[in-house]
mmCIF file with all atom_site columns, C-alpha atoms and ligand atoms in Angstrom:
data_model
loop_
_atom_site.group_PDB
_atom_site.id
_atom_site.type_symbol
_atom_site.label_atom_id
_atom_site.label_alt_id
_atom_site.label_comp_id
_atom_site.label_asym_id
_atom_site.label_entity_id
_atom_site.label_seq_id
_atom_site.pdbx_PDB_ins_code
_atom_site.Cartn_x
_atom_site.Cartn_y
_atom_site.Cartn_z
_atom_site.occupancy
_atom_site.B_iso_or_equiv
_atom_site.pdbx_formal_charge
_atom_site.auth_seq_id
_atom_site.auth_comp_id
_atom_site.auth_asym_id
_atom_site.auth_atom_id
_atom_site.pdbx_PDB_model_num
ATOM   1   C  CA  . UNK A 1 1   ? -4.000  4.459   49.412  1.00 0.00 ? 3   UNK A CA  1
ATOM   2   C  CA  . UNK A 1 2   ? -1.641  4.216   46.430  1.00 0.00 ? 4   UNK A CA  1
ATOM   3   C  CA  . UNK A 1 3   ? -3.837  5.555   43.844  1.00 0.00 ? 5   UNK A CA  1
ATOM   4   C  CA  . UNK A 1 4   ? -6.880  7.481   43.698  1.00 0.00 ? 6   UNK A CA  1
ATOM   5   C  CA  . UNK A 1 5   ? -8.625  4.894   41.468  1.00 0.00 ? 7   UNK A CA  1
ATOM   6   C  CA  . UNK A 1 6   ? -8.911  2.384   44.349  1.00 0.00 ? 8   UNK A CA  1
ATOM   7   C  CA  . UNK A 1 7   ? -12.606 1.528   45.047  1.00 0.00 ? 9   UNK A CA  1
ATOM   8   C  CA  . UNK A 1 8   ? -13.925 0.498   48.583  1.00 0.00 ? 10  UNK A CA  1
ATOM   9   C  CA  . UNK A 1 9   ? -16.168 -2.546  48.439  1.00 0.00 ? 11  UNK A CA  1
ATOM   10  C  CA  . UNK A 1 10  ? -19.011 -2.541  50.836  1.00 0.00 ? 12  UNK A CA  1
ATOM   11  C  CA  . UNK A 1 11  ? -19.445 -5.675  52.651  1.00 0.00 ? 13  UNK A CA  1
ATOM   12  C  CA  . UNK A 1 12  ? -23.284 -5.427  52.630  1.00 0.00 ? 14  UNK A CA  1
ATOM   13  C  CA  . UNK A 1 13  ? -26.112 -8.054  52.051  1.00 0.00 ? 15  UNK A CA  1
ATOM   14  C  CA  . UNK A 1 14  ? -27.599 -8.191  48.498  1.00 0.00 ? 16  UNK A CA  1
ATOM   15  C  CA  . UNK A 1 15  ? -30.973 -6.709  48.039  1.00 0.00 ? 17  UNK A CA  1
ATOM   16  C  CA  . UNK A 1 16  ? -33.938 -8.898  46.812  1.00 0.00 ? 18  UNK A CA  1
ATOM   17  C  CA  . UNK A 1 17  ? -33.546 -7.378  43.104  1.00 0.00 ? 19  UNK A CA  1
ATOM   18  C  CA  . UNK A 1 18  ? -29.871 -8.071  43.223  1.00 0.00 ? 20  UNK A CA  1
ATOM   19  C  CA  . UNK A 1 19  ? -30.318 -11.622 44.369  1.00 0.00 ? 21  UNK A CA  1
ATOM   20  C  CA  . UNK A 1 20  ? -32.482 -12.320 41.351  1.00 0.00 ? 22  UNK A CA  1
ATOM   21  C  CA  . UNK A 1 21  ? -30.065 -10.558 39.071  1.00 0.00 ? 23  UNK A CA  1
ATOM   22  C  CA  . UNK A 1 22  ? -33.000 -8.934  37.276  1.00 0.00 ? 24  UNK A CA  1
ATOM   23  C  CA  . UNK A 1 23  ? -31.664 -5.306  36.991  1.00 0.00 ? 25  UNK A CA  1
ATOM   24  C  CA  . UNK A 1 24  ? -28.335 -6.740  35.875  1.00 0.00 ? 26  UNK A CA  1
ATOM   25  C  CA  . UNK A 1 25  ? -30.071 -8.849  33.212  1.00 0.00 ? 27  UNK A CA  1
ATOM   26  C  CA  . UNK A 1 26  ? -31.938 -5.837  31.886  1.00 0.00 ? 28  UNK A CA  1
ATOM   27  C  CA  . UNK A 1 27  ? -29.021 -3.650  31.859  1.00 0.00 ? 29  UNK A CA  1
ATOM   28  C  CA  . UNK A 1 28  ? -27.046 -6.323  29.856  1.00 0.00 ? 30  UNK A CA  1
ATOM   29  C  CA  . UNK A 1 29  ? -30.014 -6.633  27.424  1.00 0.00 ? 31  UNK A CA  1
ATOM   30  C  CA  . UNK A 1 30  ? -30.109 -2.852  26.945  1.00 0.00 ? 32  UNK A CA  1
ATOM   31  C  CA  . UNK A 1 31  ? -26.378 -2.720  26.008  1.00 0.00 ? 33  UNK A CA  1
ATOM   32  C  CA  . UNK A 1 32  ? -26.794 -5.741  23.696  1.00 0.00 ? 34  UNK A CA  1
ATOM   33  C  CA  . UNK A 1 33  ? -29.806 -4.150  21.823  1.00 0.00 ? 35  UNK A CA  1
ATOM   34  C  CA  . UNK A 1 34  ? -27.917 -0.776  21.774  1.00 0.00 ? 36  UNK A CA  1
ATOM   35  C  CA  . UNK A 1 35  ? -25.161 -2.344  19.707  1.00 0.00 ? 37  UNK A CA  1
ATOM   36  C  CA  . UNK A 1 36  ? -27.665 -4.110  17.508  1.00 0.00 ? 38  UNK A CA  1
ATOM   37  C  CA  . UNK A 1 37  ? -28.967 -1.063  16.016  1.00 0.00 ? 39  UNK A CA  1
ATOM   38  C  CA  . UNK A 1 38  ? -25.827 0.963   16.074  1.00 0.00 ? 40  UNK A CA  1
ATOM   39  C  CA  . UNK A 1 39  ? -23.897 1.528   12.856  1.00 0.00 ? 41  UNK A CA  1
ATOM   40  C  CA  . UNK A 1 40  ? -21.621 -1.553  12.166  1.00 0.00 ? 42  UNK A CA  1
ATOM   41  C  CA  . UNK A 1 41  ? -17.951 -0.904  13.187  1.00 0.00 ? 43  UNK A CA  1
ATOM   42  C  CA  . UNK A 1 42  ? -16.811 -3.880  10.918  1.00 0.00 ? 44  UNK A CA  1
ATOM   43  C  CA  . UNK A 1 43  ? -17.118 -4.273  7.134   1.00 0.00 ? 45  UNK A CA  1
ATOM   44  C  CA  . UNK A 1 44  ? -18.051 -7.375  5.051   1.00 0.00 ? 46  UNK A CA  1
ATOM   45  C  CA  . UNK A 1 45  ? -14.396 -8.239  4.103   1.00 0.00 ? 47  UNK A CA  1
ATOM   46  C  CA  . UNK A 1 46  ? -13.392 -9.526  1.681   1.00 0.00 ? 48  UNK A CA  1
ATOM   47  C  CA  . UNK A 1 47  ? -16.295 -8.267  -0.474  1.00 0.00 ? 49  UNK A CA  1
ATOM   48  C  CA  . UNK A 1 48  ? -15.439 -4.753  0.780   1.00 0.00 ? 50  UNK A CA  1
ATOM   49  C  CA  . UNK A 1 49  ? -11.964 -3.605  1.574   1.00 0.00 ? 51  UNK A CA  1
ATOM   50  C  CA  . UNK A 1 50  ? -10.911 -0.379  3.546   1.00 0.00 ? 52  UNK A CA  1
ATOM   51  C  CA  . UNK A 1 51  ? -8.543  2.031   1.823   1.00 0.00 ? 53  UNK A CA  1
ATOM   52  C  CA  . UNK A 1 52  ? -5.170  1.720   3.270   1.00 0.00 ? 54  UNK A CA  1
ATOM   53  C  CA  . UNK A 1 53  ? -3.474  4.890   4.931   1.00 0.00 ? 55  UNK A CA  1
ATOM   54  C  CA  . UNK A 1 54  ? -0.825  6.503   2.773   1.00 0.00 ? 56  UNK A CA  1
ATOM   55  C  CA  . UNK A 1 55  ? 1.859   5.491   5.339   1.00 0.00 ? 57  UNK A CA  1
ATOM   56  C  CA  . UNK A 1 56  ? 0.585   1.981   5.931   1.00 0.00 ? 58  UNK A CA  1
ATOM   57  C  CA  . UNK A 1 57  ? 3.512   -0.304  6.723   1.00 0.00 ? 59  UNK A CA  1
ATOM   58  C  CA  . UNK A 1 58  ? 3.350   -3.294  4.257   1.00 0.00 ? 60  UNK A CA  1
ATOM   59  C  CA  . UNK A 1 59  ? 5.856   -5.244  2.477   1.00 0.00 ? 61  UNK A CA  1
ATOM   60  C  CA  . UNK A 1 60  ? 9.243   -3.548  1.794   1.00 0.00 ? 62  UNK A CA  1
ATOM   61  C  CA  . UNK A 1 61  ? 11.008  -2.319  -1.212  1.00 0.00 ? 63  UNK A CA  1
ATOM   62  C  CA  . UNK A 1 62  ? 14.762  -1.748  -1.921  1.00 0.00 ? 64  UNK A CA  1
ATOM   63  C  CA  . UNK A 1 63  ? 15.120  1.555   -3.686  1.00 0.00 ? 65  UNK A CA  1
ATOM   64  C  CA  . UNK A 1 64  ? 17.304  2.573   -6.686  1.00 0.00 ? 66  UNK A CA  1
ATOM   65  C  CA  . UNK A 1 65  ? 18.627  6.100   -7.110  1.00 0.00 ? 67  UNK A CA  1
ATOM   66  C  CA  . UNK A 1 66  ? 17.713  8.515   -9.884  1.00 0.00 ? 68  UNK A CA  1
ATOM   67  C  CA  . UNK A 1 67  ? 20.190  6.532   -12.158 1.00 0.00 ? 69  UNK A CA  1
ATOM   68  C  CA  . UNK A 1 68  ? 18.800  3.259   -11.389 1.00 0.00 ? 70  UNK A CA  1
ATOM   69  C  CA  . UNK A 1 69  ? 21.626  2.081   -9.209  1.00 0.00 ? 71  UNK A CA  1
ATOM   70  C  CA  . UNK A 1 70  ? 20.789  0.053   -6.127  1.00 0.00 ? 72  UNK A CA  1
ATOM   71  C  CA  . UNK A 1 71  ? 21.024  2.444   -3.043  1.00 0.00 ? 73  UNK A CA  1
ATOM   72  C  CA  . UNK A 1 72  ? 21.740  -0.139  -0.379  1.00 0.00 ? 74  UNK A CA  1
ATOM   73  C  CA  . UNK A 1 73  ? 25.369  -0.356  0.591   1.00 0.00 ? 75  UNK A CA  1
ATOM   74  C  CA  . UNK A 1 74  ? 25.093  -3.489  2.854   1.00 0.00 ? 76  UNK A CA  1
ATOM   75  C  CA  . UNK A 1 75  ? 25.947  -1.539  6.022   1.00 0.00 ? 77  UNK A CA  1
ATOM   76  C  CA  . UNK A 1 76  ? 23.792  -3.878  8.127   1.00 0.00 ? 78  UNK A CA  1
ATOM   77  C  CA  . UNK A 1 77  ? 22.024  -1.111  10.098  1.00 0.00 ? 79  UNK A CA  1
ATOM   78  C  CA  . UNK A 1 78  ? 18.552  -2.264  9.250   1.00 0.00 ? 80  UNK A CA  1
ATOM   79  C  CA  . UNK A 1 79  ? 19.329  -5.840  10.276  1.00 0.00 ? 81  UNK A CA  1
ATOM   80  C  CA  . UNK A 1 80  ? 20.822  -4.575  13.567  1.00 0.00 ? 82  UNK A CA  1
ATOM   81  C  CA  . UNK A 1 81  ? 17.756  -2.558  14.202  1.00 0.00 ? 83  UNK A CA  1
ATOM   82  C  CA  . UNK A 1 82  ? 15.258  -5.104  13.351  1.00 0.00 ? 84  UNK A CA  1
ATOM   83  C  CA  . UNK A 1 83  ? 13.810  -6.482  16.657  1.00 0.00 ? 85  UNK A CA  1
ATOM   84  C  CA  . UNK A 1 84  ? 12.585  -9.752  14.820  1.00 0.00 ? 86  UNK A CA  1
ATOM   85  C  CA  . UNK A 1 85  ? 15.874  -10.592 13.358  1.00 0.00 ? 87  UNK A CA  1
ATOM   86  C  CA  . UNK A 1 86  ? 14.137  -10.940 10.110  1.00 0.00 ? 88  UNK A CA  1
ATOM   87  C  CA  . UNK A 1 87  ? 16.882  -9.466  7.749   1.00 0.00 ? 89  UNK A CA  1
ATOM   88  C  CA  . UNK A 1 88  ? 19.961  -11.114 6.482   1.00 0.00 ? 90  UNK A CA  1
ATOM   89  C  CA  . UNK A 1 89  ? 22.335  -10.089 3.881   1.00 0.00 ? 91  UNK A CA  1
ATOM   90  C  CA  . UNK A 1 90  ? 25.775  -10.817 2.361   1.00 0.00 ? 92  UNK A CA  1
ATOM   91  C  CA  . UNK A 1 91  ? 27.894  -7.985  1.355   1.00 0.00 ? 93  UNK A CA  1
ATOM   92  C  CA  . UNK A 1 92  ? 30.162  -7.853  -1.670  1.00 0.00 ? 94  UNK A CA  1
ATOM   93  C  CA  . UNK A 1 93  ? 32.669  -5.312  -3.260  1.00 0.00 ? 95  UNK A CA  1
ATOM   94  C  CA  . UNK A 1 94  ? 31.658  -3.535  -6.315  1.00 0.00 ? 96  UNK A CA  1
ATOM   95  C  CA  . UNK A 1 95  ? 33.778  -4.319  -9.271  1.00 0.00 ? 97  UNK A CA  1
ATOM   96  C  CA  . UNK A 1 96  ? 35.069  -1.959  -11.985 1.00 0.00 ? 98  UNK A CA  1
ATOM   97  C  CA  . UNK A 1 97  ? 32.402  -1.720  -14.672 1.00 0.00 ? 99  UNK A CA  1
ATOM   98  C  CA  . UNK A 1 98  ? 29.631  -2.168  -12.148 1.00 0.00 ? 100 UNK A CA  1
ATOM   99  C  CA  . UNK A 1 99  ? 29.300  1.521   -11.112 1.00 0.00 ? 101 UNK A CA  1
ATOM   100 C  CA  . UNK A 1 100 ? 25.916  1.680   -13.181 1.00 0.00 ? 102 UNK A CA  1
ATOM   101 C  CA  . UNK A 1 101 ? 24.409  -1.080  -11.095 1.00 0.00 ? 103 UNK A CA  1
ATOM   102 C  CA  . UNK A 1 102 ? 25.408  -0.237  -7.422  1.00 0.00 ? 104 UNK A CA  1
ATOM   103 C  CA  . UNK A 1 103 ? 25.689  3.426   -6.117  1.00 0.00 ? 105 UNK A CA  1
ATOM   104 C  CA  . UNK A 1 104 ? 28.287  2.532   -3.316  1.00 0.00 ? 106 UNK A CA  1
ATOM   105 C  CA  . UNK A 1 105 ? 31.513  0.672   -3.346  1.00 0.00 ? 107 UNK A CA  1
ATOM   106 C  CA  . UNK A 1 106 ? 29.743  -2.023  -1.193  1.00 0.00 ? 108 UNK A CA  1
ATOM   107 C  CA  . UNK A 1 107 ? 26.487  -3.555  -1.964  1.00 0.00 ? 109 UNK A CA  1
ATOM   108 C  CA  . UNK A 1 108 ? 24.314  -6.421  -0.897  1.00 0.00 ? 110 UNK A CA  1
ATOM   109 C  CA  . UNK A 1 109 ? 24.923  -9.469  -3.171  1.00 0.00 ? 111 UNK A CA  1
ATOM   110 C  CA  . UNK A 1 110 ? 22.131  -11.276 -0.987  1.00 0.00 ? 112 UNK A CA  1
ATOM   111 C  CA  . UNK A 1 111 ? 19.327  -9.386  0.772   1.00 0.00 ? 113 UNK A CA  1
ATOM   112 C  CA  . UNK A 1 112 ? 16.652  -11.363 2.404   1.00 0.00 ? 114 UNK A CA  1
ATOM   113 C  CA  . UNK A 1 113 ? 13.734  -10.420 4.603   1.00 0.00 ? 115 UNK A CA  1
ATOM   114 C  CA  . UNK A 1 114 ? 11.662  -13.350 6.348   1.00 0.00 ? 116 UNK A CA  1
ATOM   115 C  CA  . UNK A 1 115 ? 8.051   -12.001 6.052   1.00 0.00 ? 117 UNK A CA  1
ATOM   116 C  CA  . UNK A 1 116 ? 6.800   -14.663 8.571   1.00 0.00 ? 118 UNK A CA  1
ATOM   117 C  CA  . UNK A 1 117 ? 9.203   -13.109 11.076  1.00 0.00 ? 119 UNK A CA  1
ATOM   118 C  CA  . UNK A 1 118 ? 8.608   -9.448  10.120  1.00 0.00 ? 120 UNK A CA  1
ATOM   119 C  CA  . UNK A 1 119 ? 6.317   -7.389  12.511  1.00 0.00 ? 121 UNK A CA  1
ATOM   120 C  CA  . UNK A 1 120 ? 6.292   -4.457  10.074  1.00 0.00 ? 122 UNK A CA  1
ATOM   121 C  CA  . UNK A 1 121 ? 7.487   -2.013  12.660  1.00 0.00 ? 123 UNK A CA  1
ATOM   122 C  CA  . UNK A 1 122 ? 9.285   0.125   10.158  1.00 0.00 ? 124 UNK A CA  1
ATOM   123 C  CA  . UNK A 1 123 ? 12.602  0.269   12.328  1.00 0.00 ? 125 UNK A CA  1
ATOM   124 C  CA  . UNK A 1 124 ? 14.642  -0.987  9.313   1.00 0.00 ? 126 UNK A CA  1
ATOM   125 C  CA  . UNK A 1 125 ? 13.392  1.996   7.303   1.00 0.00 ? 127 UNK A CA  1
ATOM   126 C  CA  . UNK A 1 126 ? 14.351  4.378   10.160  1.00 0.00 ? 128 UNK A CA  1
ATOM   127 C  CA  . UNK A 1 127 ? 17.752  2.905   10.644  1.00 0.00 ? 129 UNK A CA  1
ATOM   128 C  CA  . UNK A 1 128 ? 18.732  3.045   7.045   1.00 0.00 ? 130 UNK A CA  1
ATOM   129 C  CA  . UNK A 1 129 ? 21.244  5.934   6.317   1.00 0.00 ? 131 UNK A CA  1
ATOM   130 C  CA  . UNK A 1 130 ? 20.865  5.544   2.562   1.00 0.00 ? 132 UNK A CA  1
ATOM   131 C  CA  . UNK A 1 131 ? 17.097  5.859   2.010   1.00 0.00 ? 133 UNK A CA  1
ATOM   132 C  CA  . UNK A 1 132 ? 17.438  2.465   0.444   1.00 0.00 ? 134 UNK A CA  1
ATOM   133 C  CA  . UNK A 1 133 ? 14.654  0.442   2.184   1.00 0.00 ? 135 UNK A CA  1
ATOM   134 C  CA  . UNK A 1 134 ? 10.951  1.606   2.643   1.00 0.00 ? 136 UNK A CA  1
ATOM   135 C  CA  . UNK A 1 135 ? 7.867   -0.142  3.716   1.00 0.00 ? 137 UNK A CA  1
ATOM   136 C  CA  . UNK A 1 136 ? 5.047   0.081   1.012   1.00 0.00 ? 138 UNK A CA  1
ATOM   137 C  CA  . UNK A 1 137 ? 1.293   -0.097  0.872   1.00 0.00 ? 139 UNK A CA  1
ATOM   138 C  CA  . UNK A 1 138 ? 1.468   -3.417  -0.638  1.00 0.00 ? 140 UNK A CA  1
ATOM   139 C  CA  . UNK A 1 139 ? 0.589   -6.446  1.464   1.00 0.00 ? 141 UNK A CA  1
ATOM   140 C  CA  . UNK A 1 140 ? 2.431   -9.844  1.605   1.00 0.00 ? 142 UNK A CA  1
ATOM   141 C  CA  . UNK A 1 141 ? 0.661   -12.413 -0.438  1.00 0.00 ? 143 UNK A CA  1
ATOM   142 C  CA  . UNK A 1 142 ? -0.360  -15.686 1.138   1.00 0.00 ? 144 UNK A CA  1
ATOM   143 C  CA  . UNK A 1 143 ? 1.674   -18.667 0.083   1.00 0.00 ? 145 UNK A CA  1
ATOM   144 C  CA  . UNK A 1 144 ? 1.558   -22.402 0.383   1.00 0.00 ? 146 UNK A CA  1
ATOM   145 C  CA  . UNK A 1 145 ? 4.980   -22.918 1.916   1.00 0.00 ? 147 UNK A CA  1
ATOM   146 C  CA  . UNK A 1 146 ? 7.204   -21.187 4.436   1.00 0.00 ? 148 UNK A CA  1
ATOM   147 C  CA  . UNK A 1 147 ? 10.237  -20.768 2.093   1.00 0.00 ? 149 UNK A CA  1
ATOM   148 C  CA  . UNK A 1 148 ? 8.179   -18.574 -0.206  1.00 0.00 ? 150 UNK A CA  1
ATOM   149 C  CA  . UNK A 1 149 ? 7.836   -15.905 2.524   1.00 0.00 ? 151 UNK A CA  1
ATOM   150 C  CA  . UNK A 1 150 ? 11.653  -15.260 2.465   1.00 0.00 ? 152 UNK A CA  1
ATOM   151 C  CA  . UNK A 1 151 ? 11.802  -12.435 0.134   1.00 0.00 ? 153 UNK A CA  1
ATOM   152 C  CA  . UNK A 1 152 ? 15.127  -12.068 -1.750  1.00 0.00 ? 154 UNK A CA  1
ATOM   153 C  CA  . UNK A 1 153 ? 16.330  -9.117  -3.977  1.00 0.00 ? 155 UNK A CA  1
ATOM   154 C  CA  . UNK A 1 154 ? 14.271  -10.554 -6.917  1.00 0.00 ? 156 UNK A CA  1
ATOM   155 C  CA  . UNK A 1 155 ? 11.046  -9.348  -4.788  1.00 0.00 ? 157 UNK A CA  1
ATOM   156 C  CA  . UNK A 1 156 ? 12.463  -6.663  -2.896  1.00 0.00 ? 158 UNK A CA  1
ATOM   157 C  CA  . UNK A 1 157 ? 14.462  -4.429  -5.333  1.00 0.00 ? 159 UNK A CA  1
ATOM   158 C  CA  . UNK A 1 158 ? 12.307  -2.100  -7.299  1.00 0.00 ? 160 UNK A CA  1
ATOM   159 C  CA  . UNK A 1 159 ? 12.137  -2.229  -11.250 1.00 0.00 ? 161 UNK A CA  1
ATOM   160 C  CA  . UNK A 1 160 ? 14.958  -0.226  -13.073 1.00 0.00 ? 162 UNK A CA  1
ATOM   161 C  CA  . UNK A 1 161 ? 12.336  1.184   -15.328 1.00 0.00 ? 163 UNK A CA  1
ATOM   162 C  CA  . UNK A 1 162 ? 11.400  4.649   -14.165 1.00 0.00 ? 164 UNK A CA  1
ATOM   163 C  CA  . UNK A 1 163 ? 7.871   4.111   -15.009 1.00 0.00 ? 165 UNK A CA  1
ATOM   164 C  CA  . UNK A 1 164 ? 7.560   1.201   -12.658 1.00 0.00 ? 166 UNK A CA  1
ATOM   165 C  CA  . UNK A 1 165 ? 9.340   2.623   -9.663  1.00 0.00 ? 167 UNK A CA  1
ATOM   166 C  CA  . UNK A 1 166 ? 7.664   2.401   -6.250  1.00 0.00 ? 168 UNK A CA  1
ATOM   167 C  CA  . UNK A 1 167 ? 6.443   5.813   -4.899  1.00 0.00 ? 169 UNK A CA  1
ATOM   168 C  CA  . UNK A 1 168 ? 7.612   6.246   -1.408  1.00 0.00 ? 170 UNK A CA  1
ATOM   169 C  CA  . UNK A 1 169 ? 7.291   10.108  -1.225  1.00 0.00 ? 171 UNK A CA  1
ATOM   170 C  CA  . UNK A 1 170 ? 4.549   9.920   1.329   1.00 0.00 ? 172 UNK A CA  1
ATOM   171 C  CA  . UNK A 1 171 ? 6.948   8.217   3.737   1.00 0.00 ? 173 UNK A CA  1
ATOM   172 C  CA  . UNK A 1 172 ? 9.651   10.920  3.178   1.00 0.00 ? 174 UNK A CA  1
ATOM   173 C  CA  . UNK A 1 173 ? 8.164   14.020  4.811   1.00 0.00 ? 175 UNK A CA  1
ATOM   174 C  CA  . UNK A 1 174 ? 10.587  17.118  4.954   1.00 0.00 ? 176 UNK A CA  1
ATOM   175 C  CA  . UNK A 1 175 ? 11.082  16.353  8.644   1.00 0.00 ? 177 UNK A CA  1
ATOM   176 C  CA  . UNK A 1 176 ? 12.057  12.815  8.287   1.00 0.00 ? 178 UNK A CA  1
ATOM   177 C  CA  . UNK A 1 177 ? 14.470  13.878  5.388   1.00 0.00 ? 179 UNK A CA  1
ATOM   178 C  CA  . UNK A 1 178 ? 16.115  16.601  7.405   1.00 0.00 ? 180 UNK A CA  1
ATOM   179 C  CA  . UNK A 1 179 ? 16.465  14.270  10.605  1.00 0.00 ? 181 UNK A CA  1
ATOM   180 C  CA  . UNK A 1 180 ? 18.189  11.612  8.327   1.00 0.00 ? 182 UNK A CA  1
ATOM   181 C  CA  . UNK A 1 181 ? 20.479  14.048  6.698   1.00 0.00 ? 183 UNK A CA  1
ATOM   182 C  CA  . UNK A 1 182 ? 21.450  15.591  9.907   1.00 0.00 ? 184 UNK A CA  1
ATOM   183 C  CA  . UNK A 1 183 ? 22.159  12.064  11.491  1.00 0.00 ? 185 UNK A CA  1
ATOM   184 C  CA  . UNK A 1 184 ? 24.176  11.007  8.291   1.00 0.00 ? 186 UNK A CA  1
ATOM   185 C  CA  . UNK A 1 185 ? 26.207  14.143  8.546   1.00 0.00 ? 187 UNK A CA  1
ATOM   186 C  CA  . UNK A 1 186 ? 27.009  13.321  12.110  1.00 0.00 ? 188 UNK A CA  1
ATOM   187 C  CA  . UNK A 1 187 ? 27.832  9.765   11.334  1.00 0.00 ? 189 UNK A CA  1
ATOM   188 C  CA  . UNK A 1 188 ? 30.101  10.601  8.584   1.00 0.00 ? 190 UNK A CA  1
ATOM   189 C  CA  . UNK A 1 189 ? 32.222  13.134  10.796  1.00 0.00 ? 191 UNK A CA  1
HETATM 190 S  S1  . LIG B 2 .   ? 9.695   -3.864  9.491   1.00 0.00 ? 17  LIG B S1  1
HETATM 191 FE FE1 . LIG B 2 .   ? 10.515  -4.252  11.576  1.00 0.00 ? 17  LIG B FE1 1
HETATM 192 S  S2  . LIG B 2 .   ? 10.517  -6.467  11.808  1.00 0.00 ? 17  LIG B S2  1
HETATM 193 FE FE2 . LIG B 2 .   ? 10.086  -6.045  9.768   1.00 0.00 ? 17  LIG B FE2 1
HETATM 194 S  S3  . LIG B 2 .   ? 12.179  -6.206  8.784   1.00 0.00 ? 17  LIG B S3  1
HETATM 195 FE FE3 . LIG B 2 .   ? 11.774  -4.048  9.158   1.00 0.00 ? 17  LIG B FE3 1
HETATM 196 S  S4  . LIG B 2 .   ? 12.686  -3.804  11.316  1.00 0.00 ? 17  LIG B S4  1
HETATM 197 FE FE4 . LIG B 2 .   ? 12.381  -6.085  10.910  1.00 0.00 ? 17  LIG B FE4 1
HETATM 198 S  S1  . LIG B 2 .   ? 18.924  -1.235  3.487   1.00 0.00 ? 18  LIG B S1  1
HETATM 199 FE FE1 . LIG B 2 .   ? 19.863  0.607   4.283   1.00 0.00 ? 18  LIG B FE1 1
HETATM 200 S  S2  . LIG B 2 .   ? 20.501  -0.102  6.421   1.00 0.00 ? 18  LIG B S2  1
HETATM 201 FE FE2 . LIG B 2 .   ? 19.981  -1.860  5.293   1.00 0.00 ? 18  LIG B FE2 1
HETATM 202 S  S3  . LIG B 2 .   ? 22.093  -2.571  4.651   1.00 0.00 ? 18  LIG B S3  1
HETATM 203 FE FE3 . LIG B 2 .   ? 21.135  -1.313  2.924   1.00 0.00 ? 18  LIG B FE3 1
HETATM 204 S  S4  . LIG B 2 .   ? 21.904  0.650   3.289   1.00 0.00 ? 18  LIG B S4  1
HETATM 205 FE FE4 . LIG B 2 .   ? 22.365  -0.362  5.199   1.00 0.00 ? 18  LIG B FE4 1
#
């Protein structure tokens, strides 16, 4: 016996009640009617919608720092971590005079996520050493053609206006921030 969950099947003849399936039918109807009067587990979507969790993993945002500069340094770690190969980017060197636009000397001149490939696992967010990419509670809108699901920087980078920034504080628990800062220190050694 390999497990304690194996069940011995008796090779016996069926009784009369088993042959006419009556007890099984009655038992089946009991379960059916039991579910009929139970509180519904589903909701009448789209008339009603459920509140999403604070840490729901929806569409991504590329964050800016406190001074409004793009945080992403085009290191590519998110793309490497992505199991769906949904992220592509092109890196560029920051030019003199662009310090107010990009935080690091290297930045992503092109950054794209294919939302049809993405499985919203959040590994890109975990891999990022710059706190640059986060998943948000926003869902991906429906579209009429496939190209529209490839989100570029125009859709991903958050607005520079501090009033319109995307709040990701619920995803930045002290434990996560501590873990990331330790990891970055080790990486920079
Ligand atoms: S959430 Fe997962 S699948 Fe989507 S882009 Fe990030 S790593 Fe890739
Ligand atoms: S989002 Fe983060 S991990 Fe991805 S390229 Fe930019 S800095 Fe690197």
